[in-house]
Amino acid sequence: MMNIDIEFYEGGRDVLVIFTGIGGTTKGYQNKYEKIAKYVTSQFHFSVFVATMPLGSWATLKENLQSVLNFVFKKLKSDSLNIYVMGSSAGANMVLSFSCLFPQIKKILAINPVMNVNFHWIENGIQNFKGGDINVVLGEKDLSSSYAKLLPKHEKLKLTILPDIDHYFQGHLSTFIDLPRFYLFY
């Protein structure tokens, strides 16, 4: 396993796991992940885990997801949990590609996945996901928005392209922080 940092915010039996982009931190730029975690624990009573994506993660996405979920199961002393996952950039690739392998994962929020890398994994993951909604949110100015039409047709897939948003949500941090409320907890 890669050296993955995980921050835990205790809330309840249901779980949100947030995966950063490669090189991200558990707090995020201007504490965006911490703000999301505190909001979700207080408003929805979910426990929140924020996990980093270390450099070199492209080669170990599946193993990283398995390792983080094992940590969650051990921390909460159960493997029969309702889990929502949120990923940004490479973290979004991971949750789209491999959430289908874990029946505990009920909803997906993928923000600006890097769709020109291993797209066949994303396609397979979406087609085989047995949980609820799959929400893909792309910034209009993000390179991956040009690949949006390639996403497979799937009854659970909801695609949203946000105008004037780039890969990093520069100048739109509050929009990023609100994404789970609109696309996971609506």
PDB file of C-alpha atoms in Angstrom:
ATOM      1  CA  MET A   1       0.000   0.000   0.000  1.00  0.00           C
ATOM      2  CA  MET A   2       1.112   3.520  -0.709  1.00  0.00           C
ATOM      3  CA  ASN A   3       1.530   5.972   2.164  1.00  0.00           C
ATOM      4  CA  ILE A   4      -2.050   7.231   2.392  1.00  0.00           C
ATOM      5  CA  ASP A   5      -2.924   9.802   5.044  1.00  0.00           C
ATOM      6  CA  ILE A   6      -6.436   9.499   6.475  1.00  0.00           C
ATOM      7  CA  GLU A   7      -8.281  12.038   8.620  1.00  0.00           C
ATOM      8  CA  PHE A   8     -11.351  10.859  10.575  1.00  0.00           C
ATOM      9  CA  TYR A   9     -14.362  12.928  11.662  1.00  0.00           C
ATOM     10  CA  GLU A  10     -16.750  10.976  13.865  1.00  0.00           C
ATOM     11  CA  GLY A  11     -20.423  11.362  13.083  1.00  0.00           C
ATOM     12  CA  GLY A  12     -22.466   8.178  12.851  1.00  0.00           C
ATOM     13  CA  ARG A  13     -22.787   4.712  11.311  1.00  0.00           C
ATOM     14  CA  ASP A  14     -23.135   5.932   7.732  1.00  0.00           C
ATOM     15  CA  VAL A  15     -19.926   7.036   6.071  1.00  0.00           C
ATOM     16  CA  LEU A  16     -18.615   9.531   3.535  1.00  0.00           C
ATOM     17  CA  VAL A  17     -15.116   8.815   2.241  1.00  0.00           C
ATOM     18  CA  ILE A  18     -13.450  11.697   0.411  1.00  0.00           C
ATOM     19  CA  PHE A  19     -10.451  11.042  -1.837  1.00  0.00           C
ATOM     20  CA  THR A  20      -8.238  13.966  -2.778  1.00  0.00           C
ATOM     21  CA  GLY A  21      -6.420  14.434  -6.047  1.00  0.00           C
ATOM     22  CA  ILE A  22      -2.820  13.251  -6.326  1.00  0.00           C
ATOM     23  CA  GLY A  23      -0.606  15.183  -3.939  1.00  0.00           C
ATOM     24  CA  GLY A  24      -3.588  16.586  -2.011  1.00  0.00           C
ATOM     25  CA  THR A  25      -3.766  16.848   1.767  1.00  0.00           C
ATOM     26  CA  THR A  26      -6.459  15.702   4.181  1.00  0.00           C
ATOM     27  CA  LYS A  27      -7.414  19.318   4.892  1.00  0.00           C
ATOM     28  CA  GLY A  28      -7.273  20.484   1.269  1.00  0.00           C
ATOM     29  CA  TYR A  29      -6.694  23.932  -0.164  1.00  0.00           C
ATOM     30  CA  GLN A  30      -8.065  26.495   2.311  1.00  0.00           C
ATOM     31  CA  ASN A  31      -9.312  23.563   4.434  1.00  0.00           C
ATOM     32  CA  LYS A  32     -11.986  22.619   1.892  1.00  0.00           C
ATOM     33  CA  TYR A  33     -12.111  18.945   2.888  1.00  0.00           C
ATOM     34  CA  GLU A  34     -12.227  19.797   6.579  1.00  0.00           C
ATOM     35  CA  LYS A  35     -15.132  22.201   5.912  1.00  0.00           C
ATOM     36  CA  ILE A  36     -17.004  19.495   3.984  1.00  0.00           C
ATOM     37  CA  ALA A  37     -16.352  16.932   6.723  1.00  0.00           C
ATOM     38  CA  LYS A  38     -17.570  19.193   9.515  1.00  0.00           C
ATOM     39  CA  TYR A  39     -20.690  20.110   7.550  1.00  0.00           C
ATOM     40  CA  VAL A  40     -21.528  16.473   6.733  1.00  0.00           C
ATOM     41  CA  THR A  41     -21.004  15.265  10.310  1.00  0.00           C
ATOM     42  CA  SER A  42     -23.134  18.056  11.786  1.00  0.00           C
ATOM     43  CA  GLN A  43     -25.941  18.136   9.199  1.00  0.00           C
ATOM     44  CA  PHE A  44     -26.202  14.494   8.090  1.00  0.00           C
ATOM     45  CA  HIS A  45     -24.567  12.651  11.026  1.00  0.00           C
ATOM     46  CA  PHE A  46     -22.232  10.700   8.758  1.00  0.00           C
ATOM     47  CA  SER A  47     -18.729   9.785   9.831  1.00  0.00           C
ATOM     48  CA  VAL A  48     -16.247  11.230   7.345  1.00  0.00           C
ATOM     49  CA  PHE A  49     -12.861   9.927   6.295  1.00  0.00           C
ATOM     50  CA  VAL A  50     -10.606  12.062   4.085  1.00  0.00           C
ATOM     51  CA  ALA A  51      -7.895  10.056   2.310  1.00  0.00           C
ATOM     52  CA  THR A  52      -4.991  11.378   0.261  1.00  0.00           C
ATOM     53  CA  MET A  53      -3.829  10.141  -3.133  1.00  0.00           C
ATOM     54  CA  PRO A  54      -0.028   9.926  -2.946  1.00  0.00           C
ATOM     55  CA  LEU A  55       2.260  10.469  -5.911  1.00  0.00           C
ATOM     56  CA  GLY A  56       2.397   7.255  -7.947  1.00  0.00           C
ATOM     57  CA  SER A  57      -1.257   6.397  -7.211  1.00  0.00           C
ATOM     58  CA  TRP A  58      -2.211   5.807 -10.849  1.00  0.00           C
ATOM     59  CA  ALA A  59      -0.622   2.359 -10.642  1.00  0.00           C
ATOM     60  CA  THR A  60      -2.415   1.388  -7.420  1.00  0.00           C
ATOM     61  CA  LEU A  61      -5.910   2.920  -7.559  1.00  0.00           C
ATOM     62  CA  LYS A  62      -7.759  -0.320  -6.830  1.00  0.00           C
ATOM     63  CA  GLU A  63      -5.415  -1.230  -3.975  1.00  0.00           C
ATOM     64  CA  ASN A  64      -5.682   2.286  -2.523  1.00  0.00           C
ATOM     65  CA  LEU A  65      -9.476   2.103  -2.435  1.00  0.00           C
ATOM     66  CA  GLN A  66      -9.336  -1.340  -0.807  1.00  0.00           C
ATOM     67  CA  SER A  67      -6.822  -0.145   1.806  1.00  0.00           C
ATOM     68  CA  VAL A  68      -8.850   2.909   2.760  1.00  0.00           C
ATOM     69  CA  LEU A  69     -12.081   0.900   3.007  1.00  0.00           C
ATOM     70  CA  ASN A  70     -10.295  -1.687   5.173  1.00  0.00           C
ATOM     71  CA  PHE A  71      -9.247   1.183   7.458  1.00  0.00           C
ATOM     72  CA  VAL A  72     -12.871   2.408   7.594  1.00  0.00           C
ATOM     73  CA  PHE A  73     -14.195  -1.086   8.390  1.00  0.00           C
ATOM     74  CA  LYS A  74     -11.620  -1.544  11.142  1.00  0.00           C
ATOM     75  CA  LYS A  75     -12.172   1.928  12.638  1.00  0.00           C
ATOM     76  CA  LEU A  76     -15.956   1.506  12.723  1.00  0.00           C
ATOM     77  CA  LYS A  77     -15.741  -2.195  13.639  1.00  0.00           C
ATOM     78  CA  SER A  78     -18.020  -3.297  10.811  1.00  0.00           C
ATOM     79  CA  ASP A  79     -17.898  -4.083   7.116  1.00  0.00           C
ATOM     80  CA  SER A  80     -21.663  -3.737   6.630  1.00  0.00           C
ATOM     81  CA  LEU A  81     -21.837   0.035   6.337  1.00  0.00           C
ATOM     82  CA  ASN A  82     -23.573   2.431   3.981  1.00  0.00           C
ATOM     83  CA  ILE A  83     -20.751   4.323   2.305  1.00  0.00           C
ATOM     84  CA  TYR A  84     -20.844   7.325   0.009  1.00  0.00           C
ATOM     85  CA  VAL A  85     -17.629   8.157  -1.829  1.00  0.00           C
ATOM     86  CA  MET A  86     -16.432  11.459  -3.228  1.00  0.00           C
ATOM     87  CA  GLY A  87     -13.293  11.874  -5.262  1.00  0.00           C
ATOM     88  CA  SER A  88     -11.581  14.762  -6.983  1.00  0.00           C
ATOM     89  CA  SER A  89      -9.317  14.419 -10.038  1.00  0.00           C
ATOM     90  CA  ALA A  90      -7.438  11.092  -9.669  1.00  0.00           C
ATOM     91  CA  GLY A  91      -9.603  10.337  -6.627  1.00  0.00           C
ATOM     92  CA  ALA A  92     -12.626  10.674  -8.924  1.00  0.00           C
ATOM     93  CA  ASN A  93     -11.076   8.206 -11.363  1.00  0.00           C
ATOM     94  CA  MET A  94     -10.618   5.746  -8.531  1.00  0.00           C
ATOM     95  CA  VAL A  95     -14.186   5.945  -7.217  1.00  0.00           C
ATOM     96  CA  LEU A  96     -15.684   5.703 -10.707  1.00  0.00           C
ATOM     97  CA  SER A  97     -13.458   2.791 -11.676  1.00  0.00           C
ATOM     98  CA  PHE A  98     -13.553   0.569  -8.606  1.00  0.00           C
ATOM     99  CA  SER A  99     -16.591   1.376  -6.419  1.00  0.00           C
ATOM    100  CA  CYS A 100     -18.408  -1.406  -8.274  1.00  0.00           C
ATOM    101  CA  LEU A 101     -16.261  -3.912  -6.369  1.00  0.00           C
ATOM    102  CA  PHE A 102     -17.655  -2.884  -2.984  1.00  0.00           C
ATOM    103  CA  PRO A 103     -21.377  -3.425  -2.287  1.00  0.00           C
ATOM    104  CA  GLN A 104     -21.151  -1.138   0.758  1.00  0.00           C
ATOM    105  CA  ILE A 105     -20.704   1.859  -1.598  1.00  0.00           C
ATOM    106  CA  LYS A 106     -24.145   3.327  -2.215  1.00  0.00           C
ATOM    107  CA  LYS A 107     -23.449   6.655  -3.976  1.00  0.00           C
ATOM    108  CA  ILE A 108     -20.604   8.225  -5.940  1.00  0.00           C
ATOM    109  CA  LEU A 109     -19.618  11.848  -6.471  1.00  0.00           C
ATOM    110  CA  ALA A 110     -16.769  12.177  -8.971  1.00  0.00           C
ATOM    111  CA  ILE A 111     -15.444  15.713  -9.460  1.00  0.00           C
ATOM    112  CA  ASN A 112     -13.324  16.457 -12.537  1.00  0.00           C
ATOM    113  CA  PRO A 113     -12.061  12.920 -13.142  1.00  0.00           C
ATOM    114  CA  VAL A 114      -9.089  12.748 -15.479  1.00  0.00           C
ATOM    115  CA  MET A 115     -10.958  10.969 -18.253  1.00  0.00           C
ATOM    116  CA  ASN A 116      -8.080  10.716 -20.691  1.00  0.00           C
ATOM    117  CA  VAL A 117      -6.323   8.224 -18.367  1.00  0.00           C
ATOM    118  CA  ASN A 118      -7.555   4.597 -18.270  1.00  0.00           C
ATOM    119  CA  PHE A 119     -11.019   5.569 -19.482  1.00  0.00           C
ATOM    120  CA  HIS A 120     -11.863   1.884 -19.961  1.00  0.00           C
ATOM    121  CA  TRP A 121     -11.662   1.472 -16.160  1.00  0.00           C
ATOM    122  CA  ILE A 122     -14.153   4.319 -15.670  1.00  0.00           C
ATOM    123  CA  GLU A 123     -16.488   2.898 -18.292  1.00  0.00           C
ATOM    124  CA  ASN A 124     -16.365  -0.584 -16.729  1.00  0.00           C
ATOM    125  CA  GLY A 125     -16.844   0.784 -13.221  1.00  0.00           C
ATOM    126  CA  ILE A 126     -19.927   2.776 -14.192  1.00  0.00           C
ATOM    127  CA  GLN A 127     -21.479  -0.115 -16.115  1.00  0.00           C
ATOM    128  CA  ASN A 128     -20.998  -2.501 -13.177  1.00  0.00           C
ATOM    129  CA  PHE A 129     -21.930  -0.254 -10.240  1.00  0.00           C
ATOM    130  CA  LYS A 130     -24.806  -1.805  -8.272  1.00  0.00           C
ATOM    131  CA  GLY A 131     -25.366   1.051  -5.803  1.00  0.00           C
ATOM    132  CA  GLY A 132     -27.436   4.192  -6.214  1.00  0.00           C
ATOM    133  CA  ASP A 133     -26.567   7.406  -7.996  1.00  0.00           C
ATOM    134  CA  ILE A 134     -23.321   8.061  -9.828  1.00  0.00           C
ATOM    135  CA  ASN A 135     -22.791  11.813 -10.015  1.00  0.00           C
ATOM    136  CA  VAL A 136     -20.062  13.140 -12.295  1.00  0.00           C
ATOM    137  CA  VAL A 137     -19.448  16.866 -11.964  1.00  0.00           C
ATOM    138  CA  LEU A 138     -17.159  18.534 -14.467  1.00  0.00           C
ATOM    139  CA  GLY A 139     -16.025  22.100 -14.728  1.00  0.00           C
ATOM    140  CA  GLU A 140     -16.713  23.572 -18.150  1.00  0.00           C
ATOM    141  CA  LYS A 141     -13.072  24.761 -18.296  1.00  0.00           C
ATOM    142  CA  ASP A 142     -11.666  21.391 -17.196  1.00  0.00           C
ATOM    143  CA  LEU A 143     -10.022  19.350 -19.967  1.00  0.00           C
ATOM    144  CA  SER A 144     -12.191  16.335 -19.129  1.00  0.00           C
ATOM    145  CA  SER A 145     -15.400  18.184 -20.005  1.00  0.00           C
ATOM    146  CA  SER A 146     -14.478  17.596 -23.657  1.00  0.00           C
ATOM    147  CA  TYR A 147     -14.684  13.827 -22.951  1.00  0.00           C
ATOM    148  CA  ALA A 148     -18.084  13.970 -21.217  1.00  0.00           C
ATOM    149  CA  LYS A 149     -19.930  12.642 -24.253  1.00  0.00           C
ATOM    150  CA  LEU A 150     -17.873   9.445 -24.006  1.00  0.00           C
ATOM    151  CA  LEU A 151     -19.327   8.495 -20.618  1.00  0.00           C
ATOM    152  CA  PRO A 152     -21.455   5.366 -20.966  1.00  0.00           C
ATOM    153  CA  LYS A 153     -25.208   5.669 -20.918  1.00  0.00           C
ATOM    154  CA  HIS A 154     -26.378   4.381 -17.554  1.00  0.00           C
ATOM    155  CA  GLU A 155     -29.662   4.954 -15.733  1.00  0.00           C
ATOM    156  CA  LYS A 156     -27.840   5.845 -12.495  1.00  0.00           C
ATOM    157  CA  LEU A 157     -25.345   8.243 -14.085  1.00  0.00           C
ATOM    158  CA  LYS A 158     -26.013  11.950 -13.685  1.00  0.00           C
ATOM    159  CA  LEU A 159     -23.619  14.299 -15.464  1.00  0.00           C
ATOM    160  CA  THR A 160     -23.369  17.973 -14.566  1.00  0.00           C
ATOM    161  CA  ILE A 161     -21.100  20.495 -16.273  1.00  0.00           C
ATOM    162  CA  LEU A 162     -20.615  23.633 -14.202  1.00  0.00           C
ATOM    163  CA  PRO A 163     -20.075  26.845 -16.196  1.00  0.00           C
ATOM    164  CA  ASP A 164     -16.887  28.873 -15.697  1.00  0.00           C
ATOM    165  CA  ILE A 165     -15.253  26.197 -13.465  1.00  0.00           C
ATOM    166  CA  ASP A 166     -11.711  24.890 -14.050  1.00  0.00           C
ATOM    167  CA  HIS A 167     -10.049  21.731 -12.715  1.00  0.00           C
ATOM    168  CA  TYR A 168      -9.167  23.357  -9.386  1.00  0.00           C
ATOM    169  CA  PHE A 169     -12.360  25.419  -8.904  1.00  0.00           C
ATOM    170  CA  GLN A 170     -10.187  28.556  -8.796  1.00  0.00           C
ATOM    171  CA  GLY A 171     -12.303  31.436  -7.557  1.00  0.00           C
ATOM    172  CA  HIS A 172     -15.179  29.021  -6.828  1.00  0.00           C
ATOM    173  CA  LEU A 173     -14.133  27.287  -3.619  1.00  0.00           C
ATOM    174  CA  SER A 174     -17.567  27.629  -2.010  1.00  0.00           C
ATOM    175  CA  THR A 175     -19.090  25.852  -5.025  1.00  0.00           C
ATOM    176  CA  PHE A 176     -16.688  22.927  -4.464  1.00  0.00           C
ATOM    177  CA  ILE A 177     -17.544  22.782  -0.754  1.00  0.00           C
ATOM    178  CA  ASP A 178     -21.280  22.656  -1.562  1.00  0.00           C
ATOM    179  CA  LEU A 179     -21.001  19.756  -4.054  1.00  0.00           C
ATOM    180  CA  PRO A 180     -21.734  16.927  -1.568  1.00  0.00           C
ATOM    181  CA  ARG A 181     -24.871  18.718  -0.376  1.00  0.00           C
ATOM    182  CA  PHE A 182     -26.208  18.979  -3.928  1.00  0.00           C
ATOM    183  CA  TYR A 183     -24.980  15.668  -5.371  1.00  0.00           C
ATOM    184  CA  LEU A 184     -24.903  13.205  -2.434  1.00  0.00           C
ATOM    185  CA  PHE A 185     -27.262  14.544   0.247  1.00  0.00           C
ATOM    186  CA  TYR A 186     -30.113  16.039  -1.784  1.00  0.00           C
TER     187      TYR A 186
END
